[in-house]
PDB file of C-alpha atoms in Angstrom:
ATOM      1  CA  TRP B 958      -0.456  -0.081   0.313  1.00 52.00           C
ATOM      2  CA  ILE B 959       1.471   3.349  -1.013  1.00 59.00           C
ATOM      3  CA  PHE B 960       0.337   5.799   1.195  1.00 60.00           C
ATOM      4  CA  GLU B 961       2.074   9.023   0.028  1.00 63.00           C
ATOM      5  CA  PRO B 962       3.588   8.773  -3.649  1.00 63.00           C
ATOM      6  CA  PHE B 963       5.617  12.038  -3.268  1.00 64.00           C
ATOM      7  CA  PHE B 964       9.372  10.475  -2.972  1.00 65.00           C
ATOM      8  CA  GLU B 965      10.120  13.624  -0.771  1.00 76.00           C
ATOM      9  CA  SER B 966       8.089  12.232   1.819  1.00 80.00           C
ATOM     10  CA  ALA B 967       9.956  10.687   4.823  1.00 84.00           C
ATOM     11  CA  SER B 968      10.393  10.383   8.301  1.00 85.00           C
ATOM     12  CA  PRO B 969       6.869   8.343   9.328  1.00 86.00           C
ATOM     13  CA  ALA B 970       6.245   9.040  13.517  1.00 91.00           C
ATOM     14  CA  PHE B 971       3.466   7.272  14.972  1.00 88.00           C
ATOM     15  CA  SER B 972       1.271   9.027  17.459  1.00 90.00           C
ATOM     16  CA  PRO B 973       1.834   7.919  20.844  1.00 90.00           C
ATOM     17  CA  ASN B 974      -1.796   5.967  20.573  1.00 88.00           C
ATOM     18  CA  ASP B 975      -0.796   4.575  17.329  1.00 85.00           C
ATOM     19  CA  ASP B 976      -3.855   6.052  15.600  1.00 88.00           C
ATOM     20  CA  PHE B 977      -2.574   8.384  12.657  1.00 87.00           C
ATOM     21  CA  PHE B 978       1.501   9.602  11.945  1.00 89.00           C
ATOM     22  CA  ILE B 979       2.902  12.455  10.925  1.00 92.00           C
ATOM     23  CA  PHE B 980       5.941  12.821   8.491  1.00 89.00           C
ATOM     24  CA  HIS B 981       7.522  15.286   6.410  1.00 89.00           C
ATOM     25  CA  SER B 982       6.821  15.781   2.840  1.00 89.00           C
ATOM     26  CA  ARG B 983       7.732  18.210   0.016  1.00 84.00           C
ATOM     27  CA  ALA B 984       4.481  17.432  -2.181  1.00 79.00           C
ATOM     28  CA  GLY B 985       3.937  20.603  -3.829  1.00 70.00           C
ATOM     29  CA  ARG B 986       6.202  23.096  -1.855  1.00 73.00           C
ATOM     30  CA  GLN B 987      10.130  23.965  -2.097  1.00 79.00           C
ATOM     31  CA  THR B 988      10.337  23.865   1.849  1.00 86.00           C
ATOM     32  CA  PRO B 989       9.101  20.462   3.499  1.00 91.00           C
ATOM     33  CA  ALA B 990       6.332  20.886   5.684  1.00 91.00           C
ATOM     34  CA  LEU B 991       4.510  18.193   8.398  1.00 92.00           C
ATOM     35  CA  TYR B 992       1.572  15.808   7.505  1.00 90.00           C
ATOM     36  CA  ARG B 993      -0.666  13.614   9.541  1.00 91.00           C
ATOM     37  CA  THR B 994      -2.722  11.083   8.338  1.00 88.00           C
ATOM     38  CA  VAL B 995      -6.545  11.359   8.516  1.00 86.00           C
ATOM     39  CA  GLY B 996      -7.888   7.740   7.548  1.00 83.00           C
ATOM     40  CA  THR B 997      -6.350   7.225   4.345  1.00 81.00           C
ATOM     41  CA  GLU B 998      -5.863  10.996   3.383  1.00 82.00           C
ATOM     42  CA  ARG B 999      -3.368  13.552   4.813  1.00 86.00           C
ATOM     43  CA  GLU B1000      -3.045  16.749   5.923  1.00 89.00           C
ATOM     44  CA  VAL B1001      -0.861  19.458   6.423  1.00 90.00           C
ATOM     45  CA  LEU B1002      -0.256  20.824  10.206  1.00 92.00           C
ATOM     46  CA  ARG B1003      -1.105  24.224  10.180  1.00 93.00           C
ATOM     47  CA  ARG B1004      -0.058  27.162  12.816  1.00 93.00           C
ATOM     48  CA  GLU B1005      -2.169  30.314  12.290  1.00 90.00           C
ATOM     49  CA  GLY B1006      -3.602  29.461   8.896  1.00 91.00           C
ATOM     50  CA  ASN B1007       0.030  28.437   7.450  1.00 91.00           C
ATOM     51  CA  PRO B1008       1.511  24.779   7.010  1.00 92.00           C
ATOM     52  CA  ILE B1009       3.854  23.954   9.789  1.00 93.00           C
ATOM     53  CA  GLU B1010       7.359  23.730   7.915  1.00 93.00           C
ATOM     54  CA  GLY B1011       9.856  21.174   9.067  1.00 94.00           C
ATOM     55  CA  GLU B1012      11.400  18.126   9.149  1.00 95.00           C
ATOM     56  CA  MET B1013      12.591  15.027  11.159  1.00 96.00           C
ATOM     57  CA  PRO B1014       8.892  15.060  13.301  1.00 97.00           C
ATOM     58  CA  ALA B1015       9.030  12.801  16.106  1.00 97.00           C
ATOM     59  CA  PHE B1016       6.110  12.427  18.850  1.00 96.00           C
ATOM     60  CA  THR B1017       6.751  13.030  22.842  1.00 97.00           C
ATOM     61  CA  PRO B1018       4.418  10.790  25.107  1.00 96.00           C
ATOM     62  CA  ASP B1019       1.912  13.611  26.072  1.00 95.00           C
ATOM     63  CA  GLY B1020       1.158  14.296  22.216  1.00 94.00           C
ATOM     64  CA  ARG B1021       3.418  16.933  21.415  1.00 96.00           C
ATOM     65  CA  VAL B1022       5.572  16.921  18.281  1.00 97.00           C
ATOM     66  CA  VAL B1023       9.265  17.998  17.765  1.00 98.00           C
ATOM     67  CA  TYR B1024      11.263  18.456  14.485  1.00 97.00           C
ATOM     68  CA  ARG B1025      13.524  20.186  13.024  1.00 97.00           C
ATOM     69  CA  GLY B1026      11.839  23.988  12.154  1.00 96.00           C
ATOM     70  CA  CYS B1027      11.538  27.443  12.465  1.00 95.00           C
ATOM     71  CA  VAL B1028       9.949  29.670  14.681  1.00 93.00           C
ATOM     72  CA  ASN B1029       9.757  33.552  14.197  1.00 90.00           C
ATOM     73  CA  ASN B1030      13.287  33.154  11.925  1.00 90.00           C
ATOM     74  CA  ALA B1031      14.800  31.290  14.690  1.00 95.00           C
ATOM     75  CA  CYS B1032      16.149  27.624  13.563  1.00 97.00           C
ATOM     76  CA  GLY B1033      16.747  24.090  15.242  1.00 98.00           C
ATOM     77  CA  ILE B1034      14.553  21.994  16.964  1.00 98.00           C
ATOM     78  CA  VAL B1035      11.443  22.943  17.906  1.00 98.00           C
ATOM     79  CA  ARG B1036       8.751  21.404  19.971  1.00 98.00           C
ATOM     80  CA  THR B1037       5.170  22.445  19.430  1.00 96.00           C
ATOM     81  CA  ASN B1038       1.306  21.331  20.246  1.00 95.00           C
ATOM     82  CA  LEU B1039      -0.016  18.652  17.220  1.00 91.00           C
ATOM     83  CA  ASP B1040      -2.587  21.647  16.320  1.00 91.00           C
ATOM     84  CA  GLY B1041       0.713  24.070  15.791  1.00 92.00           C
ATOM     85  CA  GLY B1042      -0.193  26.771  18.842  1.00 93.00           C
ATOM     86  CA  ASP B1043       2.718  27.009  21.828  1.00 94.00           C
ATOM     87  CA  PRO B1044       6.272  26.545  19.705  1.00 95.00           C
ATOM     88  CA  LEU B1045       9.078  26.592  21.531  1.00 97.00           C
ATOM     89  CA  LEU B1046      12.540  26.636  20.012  1.00 97.00           C
ATOM     90  CA  LEU B1047      14.531  24.111  22.172  1.00 98.00           C
ATOM     91  CA  THR B1048      17.900  24.863  20.241  1.00 98.00           C
ATOM     92  CA  ASP B1049      19.079  27.498  18.242  1.00 96.00           C
ATOM     93  CA  LYS B1050      21.283  26.023  15.509  1.00 96.00           C
ATOM     94  CA  ALA B1051      19.637  25.288  11.615  1.00 95.00           C
ATOM     95  CA  ASN B1052      21.869  22.591  11.090  1.00 95.00           C
ATOM     96  CA  ASP B1053      20.345  20.616  14.230  1.00 98.00           C
ATOM     97  CA  THR B1054      18.010  17.825  12.859  1.00 97.00           C
ATOM     98  CA  ALA B1055      16.584  14.223  13.436  1.00 97.00           C
ATOM     99  CA  PRO B1056      15.288  14.608  17.320  1.00 98.00           C
ATOM    100  CA  ALA B1057      14.247  11.647  18.803  1.00 98.00           C
ATOM    101  CA  VAL B1058      12.477  12.260  22.164  1.00 98.00           C
ATOM    102  CA  SER B1059      13.119   9.950  24.968  1.00 98.00           C
ATOM    103  CA  PRO B1060      10.796   7.647  26.389  1.00 97.00           C
ATOM    104  CA  ASP B1061      10.058   9.151  30.016  1.00 97.00           C
ATOM    105  CA  GLY B1062       9.583  12.587  27.664  1.00 97.00           C
ATOM    106  CA  LYS B1063      12.040  14.527  29.194  1.00 98.00           C
ATOM    107  CA  THR B1064      14.629  14.349  27.027  1.00 98.00           C
ATOM    108  CA  VAL B1065      15.558  14.795  23.191  1.00 98.00           C
ATOM    109  CA  ALA B1066      18.505  13.501  21.498  1.00 98.00           C
ATOM    110  CA  PHE B1067      18.770  15.079  18.321  1.00 98.00           C
ATOM    111  CA  MET B1068      22.476  15.275  15.516  1.00 97.00           C
ATOM    112  CA  SER B1069      24.218  18.870  15.324  1.00 97.00           C
ATOM    113  CA  ASN B1070      27.337  19.890  13.096  1.00 96.00           C
ATOM    114  CA  ARG B1071      27.222  22.840  15.505  1.00 93.00           C
ATOM    115  CA  GLU B1072      31.386  21.965  16.691  1.00 88.00           C
ATOM    116  CA  GLY B1073      32.571  20.945  13.428  1.00 88.00           C
ATOM    117  CA  ASP B1074      31.771  17.032  13.187  1.00 92.00           C
ATOM    118  CA  TRP B1075      28.283  15.815  13.366  1.00 96.00           C
ATOM    119  CA  ASP B1076      27.831  14.418  16.714  1.00 97.00           C
ATOM    120  CA  VAL B1077      25.066  13.486  19.172  1.00 98.00           C
ATOM    121  CA  PHE B1078      23.653  15.491  21.282  1.00 98.00           C
ATOM    122  CA  THR B1079      21.067  16.249  24.189  1.00 98.00           C
ATOM    123  CA  VAL B1080      18.261  18.779  25.036  1.00 98.00           C
ATOM    124  CA  GLY B1081      15.933  19.216  27.777  1.00 98.00           C
ATOM    125  CA  ILE B1082      12.335  19.212  26.422  1.00 98.00           C
ATOM    126  CA  ASP B1083      12.223  22.446  28.029  1.00 97.00           C
ATOM    127  CA  GLY B1084      14.791  23.614  25.935  1.00 97.00           C
ATOM    128  CA  GLN B1085      17.858  23.696  28.684  1.00 97.00           C
ATOM    129  CA  ASN B1086      20.965  21.657  29.290  1.00 97.00           C
ATOM    130  CA  VAL B1087      22.277  20.786  25.509  1.00 97.00           C
ATOM    131  CA  ARG B1088      24.652  18.410  26.181  1.00 97.00           C
ATOM    132  CA  ARG B1089      27.620  17.058  23.344  1.00 97.00           C
ATOM    133  CA  LEU B1090      27.367  13.091  23.927  1.00 97.00           C
ATOM    134  CA  THR B1091      29.583  11.899  21.159  1.00 96.00           C
ATOM    135  CA  THR B1092      33.163  13.795  20.213  1.00 91.00           C
ATOM    136  CA  GLY B1093      36.253  12.182  18.159  1.00 75.00           C
ATOM    137  CA  ASN B1094      36.274  11.442  14.507  1.00 85.00           C
ATOM    138  CA  GLY B1095      33.907  10.914  12.108  1.00 89.00           C
ATOM    139  CA  SER B1096      30.222  11.210  12.362  1.00 95.00           C
ATOM    140  CA  ASP B1097      27.451  10.425  14.598  1.00 96.00           C
ATOM    141  CA  GLY B1098      23.725  11.044  14.205  1.00 96.00           C
ATOM    142  CA  LEU B1099      20.505   9.277  13.958  1.00 97.00           C
ATOM    143  CA  PRO B1100      19.900   8.724  17.926  1.00 97.00           C
ATOM    144  CA  VAL B1101      17.447   6.467  19.008  1.00 97.00           C
ATOM    145  CA  TRP B1102      16.219   5.706  22.242  1.00 98.00           C
ATOM    146  CA  SER B1103      15.231   2.060  23.285  1.00 97.00           C
ATOM    147  CA  PRO B1104      11.939   1.698  24.765  1.00 96.00           C
ATOM    148  CA  ASP B1105      13.292   1.288  28.292  1.00 97.00           C
ATOM    149  CA  GLY B1106      15.095   4.653  27.920  1.00 97.00           C
ATOM    150  CA  ASN B1107      18.390   3.385  29.307  1.00 97.00           C
ATOM    151  CA  THR B1108      20.248   3.257  25.719  1.00 97.00           C
ATOM    152  CA  LEU B1109      20.839   5.486  22.728  1.00 97.00           C
ATOM    153  CA  ALA B1110      21.584   3.673  19.711  1.00 97.00           C
ATOM    154  CA  PHE B1111      23.463   5.727  16.854  1.00 97.00           C
ATOM    155  CA  VAL B1112      24.935   5.155  13.235  1.00 96.00           C
ATOM    156  CA  SER B1113      28.799   6.459  13.179  1.00 95.00           C
ATOM    157  CA  ASN B1114      31.855   6.291  10.983  1.00 94.00           C
ATOM    158  CA  ARG B1115      34.362   6.429  13.202  1.00 90.00           C
ATOM    159  CA  ASP B1116      36.188   3.217  12.394  1.00 87.00           C
ATOM    160  CA  GLY B1117      36.340   4.171   8.608  1.00 89.00           C
ATOM    161  CA  GLU B1118      32.999   2.485   7.521  1.00 91.00           C
ATOM    162  CA  TRP B1119      29.362   3.278   8.933  1.00 93.00           C
ATOM    163  CA  ALA B1120      28.104   1.044  11.841  1.00 93.00           C
ATOM    164  CA  ILE B1121      25.814   1.250  14.392  1.00 95.00           C
ATOM    165  CA  TRP B1122      27.183   1.978  17.836  1.00 95.00           C
ATOM    166  CA  ALA B1123      25.358   2.531  21.002  1.00 96.00           C
ATOM    167  CA  MET B1124      25.717   4.312  24.424  1.00 96.00           C
ATOM    168  CA  ALA B1125      24.639   5.082  27.926  1.00 97.00           C
ATOM    169  CA  PRO B1126      22.117   8.790  27.865  1.00 96.00           C
ATOM    170  CA  ASP B1127      24.720  10.376  29.221  1.00 95.00           C
ATOM    171  CA  GLY B1128      27.174   9.641  26.876  1.00 94.00           C
ATOM    172  CA  ASN B1129      29.051   7.396  28.539  1.00 93.00           C
ATOM    173  CA  ASN B1130      29.904   3.310  27.682  1.00 92.00           C
ATOM    174  CA  GLU B1131      30.310   3.791  23.970  1.00 89.00           C
ATOM    175  CA  ARG B1132      30.184   0.925  22.181  1.00 90.00           C
ATOM    176  CA  SER B1133      30.299  -0.766  18.858  1.00 87.00           C
ATOM    177  CA  GLU B1134      26.906  -2.737  17.632  1.00 67.00           C
ATOM    178  CA  GLU B1135      29.794  -5.768  16.543  1.00 63.00           C
ATOM    179  CA  HIS B1136      30.795  -5.176  20.678  1.00 52.00           C
ATOM    180  CA  THR B1137      27.588  -5.012  21.961  1.00 47.00           C
ATOM    181  CA  SER B1138      26.853  -7.984  20.524  1.00 47.00           C
ATOM    182  CA  GLU B1139      29.485  -9.867  21.625  1.00 45.00           C
ATOM    183  CA  LEU B1140      28.551  -8.224  25.098  1.00 44.00           C
ATOM    184  CA  GLN B1141      24.808 -10.149  24.783  1.00 48.00           C
ATOM    185  CA  SER B1142      27.022 -13.251  23.779  1.00 43.00           C
ATOM    186  CA  HIS B1143      28.504 -13.968  27.392  1.00 39.00           C
TER     187      HIS B1143
END
C-alpha cells in the first residue's frame, strides 16, 4: 500500500496511541512541511493558518511534536502542540536535526554539526541543558532511544565504515554493534 507517492516524503512517526502518524513532505512545496494522516488521507499541520514547515518529526509521550524547523526566523529543534500552538525552540542551530524523544518525554536526542563534525547531543524538553554526547573523529548521528530509555543507539563512521553504536544517555559506555553483540553472547 503506497500511502504517500511523493518521493520526498519521509520520516513517519506514529502518535503515542498509534491511531495516526506524522511525516514531512515537499509535495508541491519548495520547503518540507509536516503532515498527519487522517484515515487514508493526509493533511498539512498548520500554525496560524500556515503550513508548519519542518522535517524529521517525532512525538513526545504526551502527544506534542518535536521536529527540525523554525519559529520566528530562528531555526533548530522545535517542540509544538499538534495543532501548531505553543511552539518552543529547543535548540538554536539551523543544522540541528533528527530529534528523538526519550520514552519518559524529558529529553530530546538529536544530531548536530555545531562543533565541526556531526555528533549526538541531548537537550531537555524545556530547551535547557544542551549537552554533547559524542566526540572524536567521524560522523555520529540519527539517534534512537531504547524503549526503557537506558540506551541511545546511533550510526557512526568513526572506524572508517558505517556501523551502529550504542551508549548510555549520558554519553558514557560507547560501544559498537559488534561489541554489543559480543557482550550479549557472554
